[in-house]
Tab-separated table of N, CA, C and O in Angstrom:
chain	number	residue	atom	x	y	z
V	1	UNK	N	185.127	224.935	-67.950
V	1	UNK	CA	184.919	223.534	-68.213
V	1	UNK	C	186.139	222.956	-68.916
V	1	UNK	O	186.755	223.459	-69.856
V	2	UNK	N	186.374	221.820	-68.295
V	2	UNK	CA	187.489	221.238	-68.995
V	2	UNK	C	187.317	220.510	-70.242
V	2	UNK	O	186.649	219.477	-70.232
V	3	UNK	N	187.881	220.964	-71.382
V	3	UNK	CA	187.955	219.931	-72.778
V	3	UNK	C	189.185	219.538	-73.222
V	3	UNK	O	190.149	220.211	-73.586
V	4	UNK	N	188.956	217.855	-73.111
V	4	UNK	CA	189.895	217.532	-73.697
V	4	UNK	C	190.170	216.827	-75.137
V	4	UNK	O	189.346	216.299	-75.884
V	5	UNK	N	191.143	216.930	-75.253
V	5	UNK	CA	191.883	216.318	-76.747
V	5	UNK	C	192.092	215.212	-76.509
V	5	UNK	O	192.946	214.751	-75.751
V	6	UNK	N	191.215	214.600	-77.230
V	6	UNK	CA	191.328	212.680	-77.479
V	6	UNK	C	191.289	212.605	-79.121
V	6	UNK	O	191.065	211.428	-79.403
V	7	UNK	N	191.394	213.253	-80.105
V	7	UNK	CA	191.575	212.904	-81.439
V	7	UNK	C	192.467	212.183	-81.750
V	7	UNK	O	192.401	211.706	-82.883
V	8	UNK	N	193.555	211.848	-80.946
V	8	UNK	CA	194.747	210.736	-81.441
V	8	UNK	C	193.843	208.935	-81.146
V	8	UNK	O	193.041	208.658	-80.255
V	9	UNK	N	194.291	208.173	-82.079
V	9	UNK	CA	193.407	206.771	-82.402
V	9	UNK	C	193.761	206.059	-80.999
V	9	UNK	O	193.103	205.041	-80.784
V	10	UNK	N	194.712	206.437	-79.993
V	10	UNK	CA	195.109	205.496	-78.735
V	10	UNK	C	194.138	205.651	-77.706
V	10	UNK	O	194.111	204.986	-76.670
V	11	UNK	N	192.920	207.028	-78.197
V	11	UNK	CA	191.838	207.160	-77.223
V	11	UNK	C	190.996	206.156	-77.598
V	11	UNK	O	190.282	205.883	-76.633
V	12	UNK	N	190.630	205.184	-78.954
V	12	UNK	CA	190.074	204.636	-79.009
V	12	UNK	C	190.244	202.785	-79.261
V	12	UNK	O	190.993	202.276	-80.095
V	13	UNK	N	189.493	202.159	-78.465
V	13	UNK	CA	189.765	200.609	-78.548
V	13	UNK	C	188.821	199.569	-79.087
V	13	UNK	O	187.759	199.150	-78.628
V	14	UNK	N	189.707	199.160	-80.550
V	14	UNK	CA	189.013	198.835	-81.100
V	14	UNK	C	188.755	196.865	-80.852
V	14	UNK	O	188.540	195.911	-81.600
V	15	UNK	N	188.885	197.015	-79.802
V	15	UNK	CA	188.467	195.447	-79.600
V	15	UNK	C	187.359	195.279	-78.680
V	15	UNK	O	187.196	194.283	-77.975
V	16	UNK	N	186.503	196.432	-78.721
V	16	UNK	CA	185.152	196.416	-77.965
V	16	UNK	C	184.743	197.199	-77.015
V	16	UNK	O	185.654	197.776	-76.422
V	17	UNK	N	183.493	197.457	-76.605
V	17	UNK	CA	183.034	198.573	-75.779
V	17	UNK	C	183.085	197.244	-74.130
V	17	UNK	O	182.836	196.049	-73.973
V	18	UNK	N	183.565	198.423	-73.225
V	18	UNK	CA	183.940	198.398	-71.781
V	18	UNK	C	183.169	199.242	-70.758
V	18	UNK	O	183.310	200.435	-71.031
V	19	UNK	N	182.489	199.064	-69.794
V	19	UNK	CA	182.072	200.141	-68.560
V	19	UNK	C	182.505	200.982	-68.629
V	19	UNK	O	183.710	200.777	-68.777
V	20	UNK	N	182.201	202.366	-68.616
V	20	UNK	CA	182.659	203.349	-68.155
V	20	UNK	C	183.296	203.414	-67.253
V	20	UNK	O	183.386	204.562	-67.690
V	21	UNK	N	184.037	203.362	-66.141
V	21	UNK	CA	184.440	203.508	-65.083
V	21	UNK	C	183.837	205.108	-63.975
V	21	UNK	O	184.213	205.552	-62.890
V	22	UNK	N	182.928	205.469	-64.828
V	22	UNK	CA	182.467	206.550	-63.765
V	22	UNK	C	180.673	206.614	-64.132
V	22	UNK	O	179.761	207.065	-63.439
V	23	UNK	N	180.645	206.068	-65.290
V	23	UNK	CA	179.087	206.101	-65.573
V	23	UNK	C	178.026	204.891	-65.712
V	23	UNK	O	176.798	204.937	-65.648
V	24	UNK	N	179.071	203.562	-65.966
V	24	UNK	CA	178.988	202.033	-66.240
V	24	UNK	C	178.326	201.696	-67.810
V	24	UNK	O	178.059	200.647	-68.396
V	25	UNK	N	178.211	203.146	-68.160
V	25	UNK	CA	177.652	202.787	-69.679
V	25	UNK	C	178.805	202.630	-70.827
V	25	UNK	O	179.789	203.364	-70.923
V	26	UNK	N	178.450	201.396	-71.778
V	26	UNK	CA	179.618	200.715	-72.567
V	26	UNK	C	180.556	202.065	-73.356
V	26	UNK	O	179.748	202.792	-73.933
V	27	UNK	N	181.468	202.386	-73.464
V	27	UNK	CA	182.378	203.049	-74.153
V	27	UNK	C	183.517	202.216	-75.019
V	27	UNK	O	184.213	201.341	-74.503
V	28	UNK	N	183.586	202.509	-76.058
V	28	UNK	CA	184.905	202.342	-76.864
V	28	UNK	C	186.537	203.119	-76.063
V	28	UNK	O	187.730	202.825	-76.141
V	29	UNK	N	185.889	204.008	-75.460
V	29	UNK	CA	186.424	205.163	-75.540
V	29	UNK	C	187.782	204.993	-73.871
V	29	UNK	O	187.284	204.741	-72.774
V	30	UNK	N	189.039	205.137	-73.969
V	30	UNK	CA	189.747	204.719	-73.413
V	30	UNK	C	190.584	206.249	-72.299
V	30	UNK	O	190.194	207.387	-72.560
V	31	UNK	N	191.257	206.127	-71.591
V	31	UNK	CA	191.535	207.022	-70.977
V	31	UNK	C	193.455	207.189	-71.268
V	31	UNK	O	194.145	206.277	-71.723
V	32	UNK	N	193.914	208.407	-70.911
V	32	UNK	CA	195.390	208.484	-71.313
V	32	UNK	C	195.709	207.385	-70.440
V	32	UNK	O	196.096	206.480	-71.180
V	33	UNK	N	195.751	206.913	-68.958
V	33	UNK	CA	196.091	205.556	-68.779
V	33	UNK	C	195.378	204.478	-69.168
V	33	UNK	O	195.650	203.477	-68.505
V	34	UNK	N	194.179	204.252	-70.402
V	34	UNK	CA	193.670	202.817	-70.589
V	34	UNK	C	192.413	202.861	-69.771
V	34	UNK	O	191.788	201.800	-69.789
V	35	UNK	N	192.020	203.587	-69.236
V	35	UNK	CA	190.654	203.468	-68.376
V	35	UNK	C	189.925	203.729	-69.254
V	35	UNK	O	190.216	204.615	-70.059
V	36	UNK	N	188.220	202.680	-69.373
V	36	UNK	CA	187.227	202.721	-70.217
V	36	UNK	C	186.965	203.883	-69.690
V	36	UNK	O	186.900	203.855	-68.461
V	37	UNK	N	186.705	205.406	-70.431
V	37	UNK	CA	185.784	206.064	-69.558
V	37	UNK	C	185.355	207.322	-71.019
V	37	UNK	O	186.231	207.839	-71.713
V	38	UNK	N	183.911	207.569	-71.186
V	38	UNK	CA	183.359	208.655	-72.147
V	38	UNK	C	183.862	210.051	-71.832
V	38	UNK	O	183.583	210.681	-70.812
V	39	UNK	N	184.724	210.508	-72.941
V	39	UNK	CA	185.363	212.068	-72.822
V	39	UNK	C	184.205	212.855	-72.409
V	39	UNK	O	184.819	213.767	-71.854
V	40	UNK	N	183.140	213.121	-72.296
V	40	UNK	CA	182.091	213.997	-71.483
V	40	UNK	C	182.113	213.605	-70.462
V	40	UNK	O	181.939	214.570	-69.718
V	41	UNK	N	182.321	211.971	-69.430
V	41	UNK	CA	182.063	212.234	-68.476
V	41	UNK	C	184.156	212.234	-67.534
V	41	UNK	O	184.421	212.217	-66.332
V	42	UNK	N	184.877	212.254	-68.422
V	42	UNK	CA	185.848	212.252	-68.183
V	42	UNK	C	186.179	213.930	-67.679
V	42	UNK	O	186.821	214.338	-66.712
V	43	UNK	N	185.531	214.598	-68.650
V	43	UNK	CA	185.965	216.641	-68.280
V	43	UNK	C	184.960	216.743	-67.651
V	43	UNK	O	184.991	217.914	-67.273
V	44	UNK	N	183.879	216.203	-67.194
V	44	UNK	CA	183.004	216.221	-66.358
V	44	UNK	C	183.328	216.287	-64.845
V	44	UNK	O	183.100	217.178	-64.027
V	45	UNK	N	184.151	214.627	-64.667
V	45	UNK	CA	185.215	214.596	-63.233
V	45	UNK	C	186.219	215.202	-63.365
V	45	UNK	O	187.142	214.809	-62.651
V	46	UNK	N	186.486	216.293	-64.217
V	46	UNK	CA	188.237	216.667	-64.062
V	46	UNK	C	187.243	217.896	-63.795
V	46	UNK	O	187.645	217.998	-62.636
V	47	UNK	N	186.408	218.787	-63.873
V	47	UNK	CA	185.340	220.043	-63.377
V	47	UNK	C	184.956	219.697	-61.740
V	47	UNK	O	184.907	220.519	-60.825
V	48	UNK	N	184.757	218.553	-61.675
V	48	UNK	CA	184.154	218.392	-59.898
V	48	UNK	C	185.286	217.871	-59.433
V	48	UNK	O	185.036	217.452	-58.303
V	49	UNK	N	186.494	217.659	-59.731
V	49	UNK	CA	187.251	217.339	-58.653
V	49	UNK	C	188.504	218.298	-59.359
V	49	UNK	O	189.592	217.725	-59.415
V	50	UNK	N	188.471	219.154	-59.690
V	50	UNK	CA	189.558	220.373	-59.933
V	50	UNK	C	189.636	221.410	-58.785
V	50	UNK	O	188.677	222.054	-58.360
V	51	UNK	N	190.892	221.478	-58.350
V	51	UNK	CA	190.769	222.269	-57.061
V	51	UNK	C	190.111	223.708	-57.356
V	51	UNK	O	190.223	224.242	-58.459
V	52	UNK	N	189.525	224.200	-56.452
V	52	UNK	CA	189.477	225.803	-56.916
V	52	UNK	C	190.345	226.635	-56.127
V	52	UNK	O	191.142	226.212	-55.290
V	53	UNK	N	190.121	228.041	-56.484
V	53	UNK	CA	190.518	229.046	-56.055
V	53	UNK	C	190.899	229.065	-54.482
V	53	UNK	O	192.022	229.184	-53.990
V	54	UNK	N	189.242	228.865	-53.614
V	54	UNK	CA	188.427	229.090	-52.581
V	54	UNK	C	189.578	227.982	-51.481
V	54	UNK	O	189.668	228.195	-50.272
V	55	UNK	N	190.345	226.864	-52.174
V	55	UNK	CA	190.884	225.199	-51.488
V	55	UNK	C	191.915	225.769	-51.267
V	55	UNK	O	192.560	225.026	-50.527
V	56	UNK	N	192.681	227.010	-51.548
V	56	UNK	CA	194.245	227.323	-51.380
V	56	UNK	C	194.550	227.452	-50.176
V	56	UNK	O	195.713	227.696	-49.855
């Protein structure tokens, strides 16, 4: 499972909660490019769309 490191303050935006972009529920919570999106469902899509082994 993928976890990521968002403890730096640029993961978070403090001028209001935004859609998720993968779940539509409000987040503070910002992406390394600026995309509203909740770090659970962010390592969530980086787990279902991570290539595997089996894709080589």
């Amino acid at each position: 499972m993928a976890l990521l490191n968002w403890r730096s303050a640029d993961h978070y935006d403090h001028t209001g909660d935004k859609p998720c972009v993968l779940c539509t529920k409000p987040t503070p919570l910002r992406s390394d490019r600026g995309k509203p999106v909740h770090k659970v469902c962010a390592e969530e899509w980086i787990d279902t769309h991570a290539p595997q082994e089996d894709d080589a």
